[in-house]
Structure formats: structure tokens, C-alpha cells
PDB file of C-alpha atoms in Angstrom:
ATOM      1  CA  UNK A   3      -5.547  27.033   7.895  1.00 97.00           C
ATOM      2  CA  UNK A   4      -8.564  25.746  10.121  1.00 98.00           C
ATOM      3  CA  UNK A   5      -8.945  21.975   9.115  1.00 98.00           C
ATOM      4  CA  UNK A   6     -11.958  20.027  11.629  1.00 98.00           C
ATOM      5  CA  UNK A   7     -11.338  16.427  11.449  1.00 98.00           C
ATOM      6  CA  UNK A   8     -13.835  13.708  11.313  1.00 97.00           C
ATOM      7  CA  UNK A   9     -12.225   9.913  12.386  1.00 95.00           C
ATOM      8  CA  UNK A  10      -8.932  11.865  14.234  1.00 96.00           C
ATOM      9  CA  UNK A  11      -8.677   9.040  16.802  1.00 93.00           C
ATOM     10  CA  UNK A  12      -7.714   6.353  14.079  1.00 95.00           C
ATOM     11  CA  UNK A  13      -4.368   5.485  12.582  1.00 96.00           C
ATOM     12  CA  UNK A  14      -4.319   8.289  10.009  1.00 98.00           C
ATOM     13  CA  UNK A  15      -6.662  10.649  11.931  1.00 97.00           C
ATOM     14  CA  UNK A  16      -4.074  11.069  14.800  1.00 97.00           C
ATOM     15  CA  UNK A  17      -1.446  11.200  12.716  1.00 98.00           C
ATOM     16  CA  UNK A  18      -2.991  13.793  10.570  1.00 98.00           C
ATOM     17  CA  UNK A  19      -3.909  15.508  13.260  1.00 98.00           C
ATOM     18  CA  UNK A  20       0.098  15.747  14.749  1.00 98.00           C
ATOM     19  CA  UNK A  21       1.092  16.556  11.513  1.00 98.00           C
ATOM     20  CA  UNK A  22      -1.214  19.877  10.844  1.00 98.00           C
ATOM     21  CA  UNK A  23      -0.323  21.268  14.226  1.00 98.00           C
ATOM     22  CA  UNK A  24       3.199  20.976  13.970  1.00 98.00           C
ATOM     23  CA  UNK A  25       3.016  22.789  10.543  1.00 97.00           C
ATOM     24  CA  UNK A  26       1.578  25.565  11.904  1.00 98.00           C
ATOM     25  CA  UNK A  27      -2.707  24.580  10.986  1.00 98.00           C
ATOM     26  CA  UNK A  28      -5.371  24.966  13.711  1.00 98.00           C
ATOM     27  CA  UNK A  29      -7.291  21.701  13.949  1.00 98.00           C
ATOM     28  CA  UNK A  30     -10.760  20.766  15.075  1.00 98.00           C
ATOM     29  CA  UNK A  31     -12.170  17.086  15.714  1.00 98.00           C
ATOM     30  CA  UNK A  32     -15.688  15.617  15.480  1.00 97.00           C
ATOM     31  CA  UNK A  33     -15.625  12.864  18.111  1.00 96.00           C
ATOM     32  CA  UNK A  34     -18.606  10.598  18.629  1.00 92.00           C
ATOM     33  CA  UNK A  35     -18.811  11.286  23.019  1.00 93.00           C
ATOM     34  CA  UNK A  36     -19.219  14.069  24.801  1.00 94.00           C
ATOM     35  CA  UNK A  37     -16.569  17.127  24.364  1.00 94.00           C
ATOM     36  CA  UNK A  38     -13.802  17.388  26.751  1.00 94.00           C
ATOM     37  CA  UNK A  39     -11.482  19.792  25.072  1.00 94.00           C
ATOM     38  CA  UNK A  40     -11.522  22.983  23.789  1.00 94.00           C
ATOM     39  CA  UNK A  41     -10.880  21.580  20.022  1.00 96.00           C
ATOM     40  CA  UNK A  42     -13.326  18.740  19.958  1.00 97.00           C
ATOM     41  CA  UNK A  43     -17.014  18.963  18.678  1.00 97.00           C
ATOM     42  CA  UNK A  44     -19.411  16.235  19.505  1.00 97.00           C
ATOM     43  CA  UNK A  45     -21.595  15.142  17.225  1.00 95.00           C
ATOM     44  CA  UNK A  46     -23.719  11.683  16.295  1.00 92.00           C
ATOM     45  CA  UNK A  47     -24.412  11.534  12.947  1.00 91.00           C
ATOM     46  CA  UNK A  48     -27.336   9.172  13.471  1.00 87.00           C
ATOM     47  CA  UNK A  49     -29.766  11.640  15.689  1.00 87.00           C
ATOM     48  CA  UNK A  50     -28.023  15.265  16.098  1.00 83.00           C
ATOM     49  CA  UNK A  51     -25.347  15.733  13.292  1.00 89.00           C
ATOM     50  CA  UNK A  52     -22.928  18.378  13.335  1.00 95.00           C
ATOM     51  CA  UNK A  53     -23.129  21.491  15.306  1.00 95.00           C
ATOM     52  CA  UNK A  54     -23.177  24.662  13.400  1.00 93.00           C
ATOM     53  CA  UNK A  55     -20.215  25.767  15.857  1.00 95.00           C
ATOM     54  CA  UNK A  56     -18.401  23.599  14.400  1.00 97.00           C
ATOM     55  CA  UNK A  57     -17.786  24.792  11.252  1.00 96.00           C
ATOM     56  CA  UNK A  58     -17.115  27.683  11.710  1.00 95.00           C
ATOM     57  CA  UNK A  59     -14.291  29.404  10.692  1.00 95.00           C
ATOM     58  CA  UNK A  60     -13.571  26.188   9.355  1.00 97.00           C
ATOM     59  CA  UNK A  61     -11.404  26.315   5.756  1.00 98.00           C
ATOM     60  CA  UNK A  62     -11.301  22.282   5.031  1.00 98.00           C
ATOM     61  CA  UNK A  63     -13.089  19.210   6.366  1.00 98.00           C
ATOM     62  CA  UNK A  64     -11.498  15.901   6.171  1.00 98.00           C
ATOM     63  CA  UNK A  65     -13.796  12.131   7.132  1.00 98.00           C
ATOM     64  CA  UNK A  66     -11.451   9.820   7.515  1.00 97.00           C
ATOM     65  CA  UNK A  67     -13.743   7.230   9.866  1.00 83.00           C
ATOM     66  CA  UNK A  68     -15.421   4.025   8.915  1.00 90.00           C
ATOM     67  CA  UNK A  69     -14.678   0.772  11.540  1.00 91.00           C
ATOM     68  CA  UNK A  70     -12.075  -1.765  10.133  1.00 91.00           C
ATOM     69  CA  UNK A  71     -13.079  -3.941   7.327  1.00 91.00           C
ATOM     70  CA  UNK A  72     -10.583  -6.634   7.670  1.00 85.00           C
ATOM     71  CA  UNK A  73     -11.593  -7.064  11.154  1.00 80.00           C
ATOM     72  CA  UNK A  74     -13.421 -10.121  10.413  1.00 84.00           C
ATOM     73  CA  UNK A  75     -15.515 -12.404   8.406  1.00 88.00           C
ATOM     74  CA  UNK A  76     -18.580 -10.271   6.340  1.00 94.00           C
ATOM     75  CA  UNK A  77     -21.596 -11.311   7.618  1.00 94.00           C
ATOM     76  CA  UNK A  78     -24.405  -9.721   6.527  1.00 95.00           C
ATOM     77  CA  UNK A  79     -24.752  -7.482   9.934  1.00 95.00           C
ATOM     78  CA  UNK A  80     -21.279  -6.994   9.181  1.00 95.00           C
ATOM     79  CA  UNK A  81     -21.247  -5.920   6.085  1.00 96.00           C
ATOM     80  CA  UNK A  82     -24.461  -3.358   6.615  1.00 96.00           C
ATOM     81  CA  UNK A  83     -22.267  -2.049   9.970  1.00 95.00           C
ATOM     82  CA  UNK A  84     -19.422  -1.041   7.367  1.00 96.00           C
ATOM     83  CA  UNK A  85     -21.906   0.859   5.344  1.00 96.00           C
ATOM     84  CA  UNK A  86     -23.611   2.379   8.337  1.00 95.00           C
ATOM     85  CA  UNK A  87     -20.254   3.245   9.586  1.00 94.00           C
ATOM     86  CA  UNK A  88     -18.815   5.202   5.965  1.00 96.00           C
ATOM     87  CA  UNK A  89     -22.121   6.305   4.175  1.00 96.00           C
ATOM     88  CA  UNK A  90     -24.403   8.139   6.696  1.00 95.00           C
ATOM     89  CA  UNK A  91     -21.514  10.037   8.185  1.00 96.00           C
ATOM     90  CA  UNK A  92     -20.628  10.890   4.991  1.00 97.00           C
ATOM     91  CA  UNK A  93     -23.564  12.522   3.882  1.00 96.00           C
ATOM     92  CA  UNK A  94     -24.126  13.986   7.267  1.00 96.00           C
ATOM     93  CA  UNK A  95     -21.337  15.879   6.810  1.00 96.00           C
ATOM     94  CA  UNK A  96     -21.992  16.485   3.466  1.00 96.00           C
ATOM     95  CA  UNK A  97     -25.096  18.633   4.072  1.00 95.00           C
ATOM     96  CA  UNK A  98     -24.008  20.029   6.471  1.00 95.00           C
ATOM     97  CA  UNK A  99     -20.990  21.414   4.369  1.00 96.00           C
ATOM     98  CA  UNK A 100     -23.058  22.372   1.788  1.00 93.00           C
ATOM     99  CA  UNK A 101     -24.764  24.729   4.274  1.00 93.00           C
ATOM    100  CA  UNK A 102     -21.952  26.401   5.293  1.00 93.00           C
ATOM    101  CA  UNK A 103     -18.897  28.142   3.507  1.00 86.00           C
ATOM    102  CA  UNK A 104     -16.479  25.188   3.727  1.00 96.00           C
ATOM    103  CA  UNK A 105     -14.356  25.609   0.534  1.00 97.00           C
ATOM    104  CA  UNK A 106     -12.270  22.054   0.903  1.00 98.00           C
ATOM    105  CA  UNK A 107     -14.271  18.235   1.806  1.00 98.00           C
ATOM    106  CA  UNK A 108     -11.687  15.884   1.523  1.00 98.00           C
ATOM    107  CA  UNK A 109     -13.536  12.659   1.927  1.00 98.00           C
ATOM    108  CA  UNK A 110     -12.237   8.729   2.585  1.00 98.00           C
ATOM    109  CA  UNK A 111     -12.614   5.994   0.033  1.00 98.00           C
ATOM    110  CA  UNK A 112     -10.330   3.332  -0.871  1.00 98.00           C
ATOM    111  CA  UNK A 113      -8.609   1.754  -3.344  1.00 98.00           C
ATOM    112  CA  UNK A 114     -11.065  -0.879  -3.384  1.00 97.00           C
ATOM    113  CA  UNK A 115     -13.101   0.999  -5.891  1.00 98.00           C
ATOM    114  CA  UNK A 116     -11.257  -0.616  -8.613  1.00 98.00           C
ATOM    115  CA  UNK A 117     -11.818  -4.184  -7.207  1.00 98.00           C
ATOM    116  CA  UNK A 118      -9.908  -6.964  -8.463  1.00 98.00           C
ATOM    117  CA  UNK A 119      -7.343  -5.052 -11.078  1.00 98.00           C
ATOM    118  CA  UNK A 120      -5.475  -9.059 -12.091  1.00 97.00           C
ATOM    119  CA  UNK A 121      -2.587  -7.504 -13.869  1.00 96.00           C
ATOM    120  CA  UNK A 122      -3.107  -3.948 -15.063  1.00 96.00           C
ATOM    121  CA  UNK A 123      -2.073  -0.590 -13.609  1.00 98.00           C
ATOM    122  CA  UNK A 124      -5.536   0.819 -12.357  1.00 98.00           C
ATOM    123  CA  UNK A 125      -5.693   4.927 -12.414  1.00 98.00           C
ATOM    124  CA  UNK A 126      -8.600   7.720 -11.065  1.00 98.00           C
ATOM    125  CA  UNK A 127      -9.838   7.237 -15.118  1.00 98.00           C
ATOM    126  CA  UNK A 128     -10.424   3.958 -14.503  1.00 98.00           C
ATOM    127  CA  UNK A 129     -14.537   3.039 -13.664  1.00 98.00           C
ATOM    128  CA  UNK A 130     -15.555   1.195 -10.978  1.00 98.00           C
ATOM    129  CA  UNK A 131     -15.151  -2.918 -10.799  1.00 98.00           C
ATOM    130  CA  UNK A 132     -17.131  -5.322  -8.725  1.00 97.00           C
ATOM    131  CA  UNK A 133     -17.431  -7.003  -5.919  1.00 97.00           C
ATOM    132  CA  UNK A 134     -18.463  -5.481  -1.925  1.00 97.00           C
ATOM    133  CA  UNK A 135     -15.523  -3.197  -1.788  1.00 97.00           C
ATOM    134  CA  UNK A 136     -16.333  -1.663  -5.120  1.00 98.00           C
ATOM    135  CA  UNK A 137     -19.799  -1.208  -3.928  1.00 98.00           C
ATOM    136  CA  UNK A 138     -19.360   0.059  -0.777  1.00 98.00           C
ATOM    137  CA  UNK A 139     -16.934   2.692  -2.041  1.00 98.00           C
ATOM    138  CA  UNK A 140     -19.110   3.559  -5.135  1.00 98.00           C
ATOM    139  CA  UNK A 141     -22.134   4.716  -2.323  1.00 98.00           C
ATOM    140  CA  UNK A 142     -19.159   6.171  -0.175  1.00 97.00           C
ATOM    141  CA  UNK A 143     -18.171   8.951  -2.637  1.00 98.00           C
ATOM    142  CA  UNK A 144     -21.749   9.466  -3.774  1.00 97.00           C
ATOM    143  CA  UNK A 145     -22.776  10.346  -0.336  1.00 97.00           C
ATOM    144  CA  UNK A 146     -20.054  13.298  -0.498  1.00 96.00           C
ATOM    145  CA  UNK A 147     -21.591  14.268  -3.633  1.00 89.00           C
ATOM    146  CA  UNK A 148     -24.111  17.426  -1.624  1.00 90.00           C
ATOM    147  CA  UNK A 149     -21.029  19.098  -0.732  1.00 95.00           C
ATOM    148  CA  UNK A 150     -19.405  19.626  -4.473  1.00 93.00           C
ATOM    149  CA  UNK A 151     -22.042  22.245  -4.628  1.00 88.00           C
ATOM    150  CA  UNK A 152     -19.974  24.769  -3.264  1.00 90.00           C
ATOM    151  CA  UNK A 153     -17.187  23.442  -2.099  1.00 97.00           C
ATOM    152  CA  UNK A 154     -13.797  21.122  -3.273  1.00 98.00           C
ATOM    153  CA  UNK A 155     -14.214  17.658  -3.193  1.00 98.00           C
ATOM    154  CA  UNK A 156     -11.538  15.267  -3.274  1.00 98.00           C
ATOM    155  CA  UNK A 157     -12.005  11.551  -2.545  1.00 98.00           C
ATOM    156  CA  UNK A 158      -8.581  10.141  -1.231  1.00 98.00           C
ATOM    157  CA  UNK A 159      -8.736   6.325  -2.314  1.00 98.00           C
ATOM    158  CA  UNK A 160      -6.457   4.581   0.198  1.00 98.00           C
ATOM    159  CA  UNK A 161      -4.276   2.038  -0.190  1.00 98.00           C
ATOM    160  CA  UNK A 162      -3.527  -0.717   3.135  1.00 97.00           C
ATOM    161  CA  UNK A 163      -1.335   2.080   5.152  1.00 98.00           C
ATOM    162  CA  UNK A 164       1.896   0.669   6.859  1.00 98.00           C
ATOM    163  CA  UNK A 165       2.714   2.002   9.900  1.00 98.00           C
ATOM    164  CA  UNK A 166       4.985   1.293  13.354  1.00 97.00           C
ATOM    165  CA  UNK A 167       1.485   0.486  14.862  1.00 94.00           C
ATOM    166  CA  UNK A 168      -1.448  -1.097  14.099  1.00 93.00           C
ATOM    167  CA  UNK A 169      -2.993  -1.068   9.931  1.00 93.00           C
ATOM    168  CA  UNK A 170      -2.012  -3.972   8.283  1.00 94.00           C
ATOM    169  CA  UNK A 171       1.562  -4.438   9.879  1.00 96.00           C
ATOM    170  CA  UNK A 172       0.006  -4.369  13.189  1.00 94.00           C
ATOM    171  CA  UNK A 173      -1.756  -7.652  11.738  1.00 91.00           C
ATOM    172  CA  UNK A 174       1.008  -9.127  10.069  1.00 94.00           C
ATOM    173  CA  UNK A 175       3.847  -8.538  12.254  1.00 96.00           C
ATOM    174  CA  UNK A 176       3.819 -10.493  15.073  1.00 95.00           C
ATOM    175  CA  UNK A 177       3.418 -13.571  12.622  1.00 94.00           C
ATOM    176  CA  UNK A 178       6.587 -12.576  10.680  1.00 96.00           C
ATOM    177  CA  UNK A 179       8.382 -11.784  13.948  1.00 96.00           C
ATOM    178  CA  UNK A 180       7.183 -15.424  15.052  1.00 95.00           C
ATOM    179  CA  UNK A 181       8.221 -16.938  11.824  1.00 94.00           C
ATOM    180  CA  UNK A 182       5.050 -17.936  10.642  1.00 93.00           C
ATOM    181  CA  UNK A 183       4.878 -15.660   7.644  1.00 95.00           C
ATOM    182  CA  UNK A 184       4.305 -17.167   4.112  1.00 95.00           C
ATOM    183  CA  UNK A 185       2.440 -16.449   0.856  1.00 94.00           C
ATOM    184  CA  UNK A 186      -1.351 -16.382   0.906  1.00 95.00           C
ATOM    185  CA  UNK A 187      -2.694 -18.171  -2.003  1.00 96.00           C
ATOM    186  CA  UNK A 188      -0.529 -18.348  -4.906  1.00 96.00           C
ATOM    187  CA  UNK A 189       1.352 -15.019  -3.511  1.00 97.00           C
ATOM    188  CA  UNK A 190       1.151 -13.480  -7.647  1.00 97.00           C
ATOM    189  CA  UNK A 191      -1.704 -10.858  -6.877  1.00 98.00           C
ATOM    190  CA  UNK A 192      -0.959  -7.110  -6.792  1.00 98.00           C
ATOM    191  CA  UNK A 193      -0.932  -5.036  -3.295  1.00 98.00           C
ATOM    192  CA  UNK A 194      -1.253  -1.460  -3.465  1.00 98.00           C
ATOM    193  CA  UNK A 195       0.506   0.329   0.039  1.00 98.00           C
ATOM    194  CA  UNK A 196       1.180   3.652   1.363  1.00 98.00           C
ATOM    195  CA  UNK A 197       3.154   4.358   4.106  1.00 98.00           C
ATOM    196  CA  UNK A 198       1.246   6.337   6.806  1.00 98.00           C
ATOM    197  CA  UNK A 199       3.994   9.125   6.886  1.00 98.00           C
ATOM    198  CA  UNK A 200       3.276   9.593   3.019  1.00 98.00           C
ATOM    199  CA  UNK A 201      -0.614   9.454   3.572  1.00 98.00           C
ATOM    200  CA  UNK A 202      -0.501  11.881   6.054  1.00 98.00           C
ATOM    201  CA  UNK A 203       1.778  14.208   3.611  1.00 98.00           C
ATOM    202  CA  UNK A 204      -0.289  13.391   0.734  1.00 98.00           C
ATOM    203  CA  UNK A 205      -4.064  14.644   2.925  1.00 98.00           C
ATOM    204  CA  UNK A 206      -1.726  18.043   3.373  1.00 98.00           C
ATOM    205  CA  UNK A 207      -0.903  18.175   0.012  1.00 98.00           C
ATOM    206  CA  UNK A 208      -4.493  18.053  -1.478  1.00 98.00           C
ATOM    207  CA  UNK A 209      -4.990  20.333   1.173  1.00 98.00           C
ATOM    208  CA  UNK A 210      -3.209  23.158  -0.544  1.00 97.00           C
ATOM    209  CA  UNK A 211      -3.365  22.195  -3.599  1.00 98.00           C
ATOM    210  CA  UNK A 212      -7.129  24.011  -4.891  1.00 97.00           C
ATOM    211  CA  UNK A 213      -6.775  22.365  -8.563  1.00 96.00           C
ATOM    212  CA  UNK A 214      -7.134  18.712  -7.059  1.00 98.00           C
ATOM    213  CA  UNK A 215     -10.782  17.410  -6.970  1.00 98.00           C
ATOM    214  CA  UNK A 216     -12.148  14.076  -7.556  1.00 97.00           C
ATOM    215  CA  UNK A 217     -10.406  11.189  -7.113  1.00 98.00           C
ATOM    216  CA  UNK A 218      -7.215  10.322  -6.019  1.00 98.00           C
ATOM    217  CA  UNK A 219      -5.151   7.602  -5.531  1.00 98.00           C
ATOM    218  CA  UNK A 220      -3.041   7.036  -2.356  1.00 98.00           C
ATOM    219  CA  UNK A 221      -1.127   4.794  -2.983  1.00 98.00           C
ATOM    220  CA  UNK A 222       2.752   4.508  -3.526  1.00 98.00           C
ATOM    221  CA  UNK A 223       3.971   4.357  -6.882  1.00 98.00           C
ATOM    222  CA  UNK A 224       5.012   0.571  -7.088  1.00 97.00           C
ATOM    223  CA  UNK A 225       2.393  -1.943  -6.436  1.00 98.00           C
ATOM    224  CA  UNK A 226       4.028  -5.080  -6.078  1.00 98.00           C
ATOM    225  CA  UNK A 227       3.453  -9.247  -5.372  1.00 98.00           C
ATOM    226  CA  UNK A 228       2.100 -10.117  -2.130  1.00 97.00           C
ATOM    227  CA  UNK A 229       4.778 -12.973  -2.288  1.00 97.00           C
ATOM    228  CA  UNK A 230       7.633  -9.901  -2.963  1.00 97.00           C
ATOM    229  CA  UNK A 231       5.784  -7.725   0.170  1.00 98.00           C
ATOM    230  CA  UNK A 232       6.118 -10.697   2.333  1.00 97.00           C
ATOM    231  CA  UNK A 233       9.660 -12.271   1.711  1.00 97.00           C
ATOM    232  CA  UNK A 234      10.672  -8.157   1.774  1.00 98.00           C
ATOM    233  CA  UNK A 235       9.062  -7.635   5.317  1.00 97.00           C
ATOM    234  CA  UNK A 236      10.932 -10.946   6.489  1.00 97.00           C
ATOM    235  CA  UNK A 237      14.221  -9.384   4.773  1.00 97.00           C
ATOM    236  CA  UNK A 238      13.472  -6.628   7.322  1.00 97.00           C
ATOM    237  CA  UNK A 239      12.353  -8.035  10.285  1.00 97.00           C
ATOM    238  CA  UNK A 240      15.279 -11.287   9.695  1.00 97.00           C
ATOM    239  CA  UNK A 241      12.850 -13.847   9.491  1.00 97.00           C
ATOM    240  CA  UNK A 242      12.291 -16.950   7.479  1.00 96.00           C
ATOM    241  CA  UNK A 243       8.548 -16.207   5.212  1.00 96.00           C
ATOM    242  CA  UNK A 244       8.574 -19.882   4.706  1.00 93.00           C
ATOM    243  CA  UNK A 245       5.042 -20.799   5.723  1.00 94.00           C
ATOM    244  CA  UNK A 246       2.552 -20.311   2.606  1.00 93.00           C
ATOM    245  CA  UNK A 247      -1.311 -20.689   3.273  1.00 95.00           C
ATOM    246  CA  UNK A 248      -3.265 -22.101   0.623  1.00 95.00           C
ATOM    247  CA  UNK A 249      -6.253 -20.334  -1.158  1.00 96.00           C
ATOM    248  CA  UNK A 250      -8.830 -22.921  -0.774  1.00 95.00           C
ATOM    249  CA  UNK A 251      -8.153 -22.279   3.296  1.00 94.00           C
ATOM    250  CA  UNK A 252      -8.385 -18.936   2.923  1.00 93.00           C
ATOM    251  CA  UNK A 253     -11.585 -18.785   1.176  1.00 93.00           C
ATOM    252  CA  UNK A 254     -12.913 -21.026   3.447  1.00 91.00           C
ATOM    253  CA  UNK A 255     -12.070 -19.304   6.762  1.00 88.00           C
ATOM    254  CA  UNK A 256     -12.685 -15.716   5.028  1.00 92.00           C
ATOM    255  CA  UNK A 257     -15.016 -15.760   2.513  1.00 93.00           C
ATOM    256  CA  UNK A 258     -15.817 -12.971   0.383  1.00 93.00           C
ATOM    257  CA  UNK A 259     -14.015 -11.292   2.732  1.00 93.00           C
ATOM    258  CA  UNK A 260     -10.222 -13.483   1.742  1.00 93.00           C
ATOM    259  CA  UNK A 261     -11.710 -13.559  -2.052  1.00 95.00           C
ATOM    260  CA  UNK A 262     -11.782  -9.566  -2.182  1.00 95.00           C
ATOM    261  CA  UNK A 263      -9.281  -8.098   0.671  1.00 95.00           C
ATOM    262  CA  UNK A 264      -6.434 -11.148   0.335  1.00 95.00           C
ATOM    263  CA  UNK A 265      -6.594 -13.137  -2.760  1.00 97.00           C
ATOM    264  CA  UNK A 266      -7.779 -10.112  -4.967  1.00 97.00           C
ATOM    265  CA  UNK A 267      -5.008  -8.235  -7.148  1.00 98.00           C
ATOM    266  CA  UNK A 268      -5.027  -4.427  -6.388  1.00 97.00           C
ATOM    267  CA  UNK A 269      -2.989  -2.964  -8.609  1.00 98.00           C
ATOM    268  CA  UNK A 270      -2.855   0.671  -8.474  1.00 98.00           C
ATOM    269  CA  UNK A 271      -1.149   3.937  -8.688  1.00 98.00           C
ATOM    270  CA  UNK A 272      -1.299   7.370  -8.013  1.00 98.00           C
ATOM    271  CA  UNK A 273      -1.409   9.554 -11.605  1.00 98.00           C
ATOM    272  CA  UNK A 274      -3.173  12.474  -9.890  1.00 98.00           C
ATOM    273  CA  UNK A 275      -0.278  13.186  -7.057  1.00 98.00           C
ATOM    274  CA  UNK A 276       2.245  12.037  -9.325  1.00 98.00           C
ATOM    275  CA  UNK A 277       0.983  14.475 -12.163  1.00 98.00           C
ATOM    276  CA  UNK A 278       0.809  17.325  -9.649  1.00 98.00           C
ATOM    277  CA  UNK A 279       4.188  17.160  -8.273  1.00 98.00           C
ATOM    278  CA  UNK A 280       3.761  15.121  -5.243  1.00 98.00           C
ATOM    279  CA  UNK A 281       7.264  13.723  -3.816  1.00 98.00           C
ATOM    280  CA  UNK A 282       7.340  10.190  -1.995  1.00 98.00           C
ATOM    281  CA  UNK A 283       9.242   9.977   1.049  1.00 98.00           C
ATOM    282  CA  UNK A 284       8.997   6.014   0.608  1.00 98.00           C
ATOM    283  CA  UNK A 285       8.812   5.077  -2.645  1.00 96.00           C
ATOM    284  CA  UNK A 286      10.114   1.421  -2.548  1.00 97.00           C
ATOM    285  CA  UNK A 287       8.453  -1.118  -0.183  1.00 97.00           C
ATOM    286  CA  UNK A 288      12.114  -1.467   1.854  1.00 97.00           C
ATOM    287  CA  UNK A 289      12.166   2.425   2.226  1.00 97.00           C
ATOM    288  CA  UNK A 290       8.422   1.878   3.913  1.00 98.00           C
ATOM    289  CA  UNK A 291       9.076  -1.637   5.806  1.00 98.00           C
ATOM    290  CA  UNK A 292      12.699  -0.156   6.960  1.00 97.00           C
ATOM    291  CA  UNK A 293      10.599   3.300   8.190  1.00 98.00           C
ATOM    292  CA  UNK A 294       7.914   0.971  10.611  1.00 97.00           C
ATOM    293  CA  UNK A 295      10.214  -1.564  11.711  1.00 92.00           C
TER     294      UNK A 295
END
């Protein structure tokens, strides 16, 4: 299998990357400078797009970029810079894919498409809900929408990825480690996770698998608290998680930002993988926190 990667320089994109070659897959990348190796493609969405070279030979495409959204306050440059960042790149490649004889687009969203679940179990039947992140991944799969002319299209609706490095850990763990860590607001709303080692196996798995289109939760199977996910990670990491922070602080620091990404409940779970067979290598949030401490 020939797989070119779009975004293989992030947290799941190098990992992804690792993981195809070591199973045997020839991988390409998309980067956004010049080329310097033999396997990367450049390409600038924005003026030149992607170079029929490229796809050649190519038998899946996978966009996993987009810049970080928690990485600060949404201002409204901000917020446009997030769109910029997920939607043109998407439909760049999109066209470009329906052009050629791609047979597999695997394309990023996220599990904010649900928005704010409170208390119930959100699945891929479940609509859209509202808010920013609902919008912004609403127009993030539609801009992949080109390619489902000819080829497979899955949209793989990510849950906040653990990981050794960086993703949400890399946030949150050197205020655990410090003993600073707590409950943020009320500590009773949902969090959806997925450790990166299961995201990576889940991309390969929708890989192969040519009955799997639309789309699909990544996410492990047992949401849980944010109060539970934080006392758990001290329980790891042998810290106190005594420290709460209040809602009204976080919503005034934040904004829409805390309202949506911290304070929100995300409550969902993965019916498509689980329905097709897919095995979790971390399952429970102490197999994941034990795997990246």
C-alpha cells in the first residue's frame, strides 16, 4: 500500500507515518516547504496545490493537519486561522483526489461535531450540535465532500489523543507532576480520549477496511468525568489532584474557547470500529495514562 500523508509532522502524522513503514506500507508526505527528501511533496494549498506527481501511484490519502485549537483564546483572527488552516486544505486535496484514481481519502474531523453531548452516549447517527467546534467541523467534512465521487471517504472524528509527548498530556502534565492538578469547573462533564497508539491503529484499520466510509468515531470506548480523568492521571503520576479551578475563572480567562473545549461534556463512542471488529489496545483510561507516563 502507497498511503501520501498530509499533516505527517504532527503528533499523529509522525506517528502514523512510523507505524505504516514498519508494517511494510510505502508512505508519501505533503509538507508545506520546499522538498528535501525523496518521499516528500511540496505543496501550498493557498497558491499551487498539489502536484500531480504526487499522487501517483498513490492507493490512500490521509489530512490529518489543522494548527492547535486549544492553543489559545478564540479571537476572531483566531478562529478564521483554524478554518483557514482545516477547510481550504481540505478541499484542495479534495479536487485534486477527485482528479485522480485515489480509491481511499481518509480525512480529519473531530469529535467536536457533536458539541456539548451533557449526559448521553453520542454515536456517527447522531446530527450535528452547536457551538464553533460543531461548525467548524460541519464545513471540515463538507470540504472532503468532491472526493466521494470516486473515491472512499471516511471522516475520522478525533477524540483529545494522549500521548508520552505533547496533545493534551503535554498540557496537563507538568501541572499534575507539580501538584497543581484539580477539577475544572464542577469536574461532572464527559471527556472523550484516545490513546495515540490506538489512533494510529485505528487510521490503519480504516485503511484496509473498504466497507468503512463516513464517519467515525475515534475515540476509546469509555468516556468518562473530567474529575475521574484527573484524580486517575494523579493515581499515575503519584500526585495529589487537589487544586480545583472554578468555572466562572475559566470562562473568564477562556471564553468560548473554556465554554466549548473544557467545561463542555463530550460524551462519545466509537459504534463504527466497535461494530467492525476493531480491538483496543487501551481500553480503560489507566491502561492509556499507565502507556504515556
Amino acid at each position: 500500500m502507497h498511503v501520501l500523508i498530509a499533516g505527517s509532522s504532527g503528533l499523529i502524522g509522525s506517528a502514523l507515518t512510523s507505524a505504516l513503514r514498519s508494517h511494510g506500507a510505502e508512505v508519501s508526505r505533503l509538507v508545506r516547504r520546499e522538498a528535501r527528501k525523496p518521499d516528500e511533496f511540496s505543496w501550498d494549498p493557498e497558491s499551487f496545490g498539489v502536484p500531480d506527481e504526487a499522487l501517483e501511484r498513490v492507493d490512500a490519502v490521509v489530512a490529518l493537519g489543522g494548527i492547535n485549537i486549544g492553543d489559545r483564546p478564540w479571537s476572531g483572527h483566531f478562529r478564521q486561522q483554524l478554518r483557514d488552516s482545516r477547510i481550504t486544505p481540505t478541499e484542495v486535496l479534495a479536487d485534486a483526489i477527485a482528479e485522480s484514481d485515489v480509491p481511499v481519502f481518509l480525512s480529519a474531523s473531530a469529535t467536536g461535531f457533536y458539541g456539548d453531548t451533557g449526559g448521553r452516549a453520542a454515536t456517527e447517527a447522531d446530527g450535528p450540535g452547536a457551538g464553533f467546534l460543531a461548525d467548524l467541523a460541519v464545513d471540515w467534512e463538507a470540504a472532503a465532500a468532491p472526493a466521494a465521487q470516486k473515491s472512499r471517504v471516511a471522516f475520522l472524528r478525533t477524540a483529545p489523543v494522549l500521548a508520552p509527548r505533547g496533545g493534551l498530556l503535554g498540557r496537563l502534565r507538568p501541572l499534575v507532576k507539580a501538584g497543581l492538578g484539580g477539577r475544572l469547573g464542577d469536574g461532572k462533564q464527559y471527556l472523550s480520549w484516545i490513546s495515540l497508539r490506538d489512533e494510529v491503529a485505528a487510521i490503519e484499520f480504516l485503511l484496509s477496511s473498504p466497507d468503512l466510509a463516513g464517519p467515525v468515531n475515534l475515540t476509546a470506548p469509555i468516556p468518562v468525568h473530567f474529575d475521574e480523568f484527573i484524580r486517575t492521571y494523579g493515581s499515575v503520576l503519584h500526585r495529589p489532584t487537589r487544586l480545583p479551578v472554578p468555572a466562572a475563572v475559566l470562562r473568564t480567562l477562556g471564553g468560548d474557547m473554556a465554554r466549548e473545549m473544557i467545561l463542555g461534556s463530550s460524551r462519545v463512542v466509537p459504534e463504527v470500529l466497535t461494530r467492525a471488529g476493531f480491538s483496543f489496545t487501551d481500553e480503560t483510561l489507566v491502561d492509556a495514562l499507565t502507556w504515556t507516563r
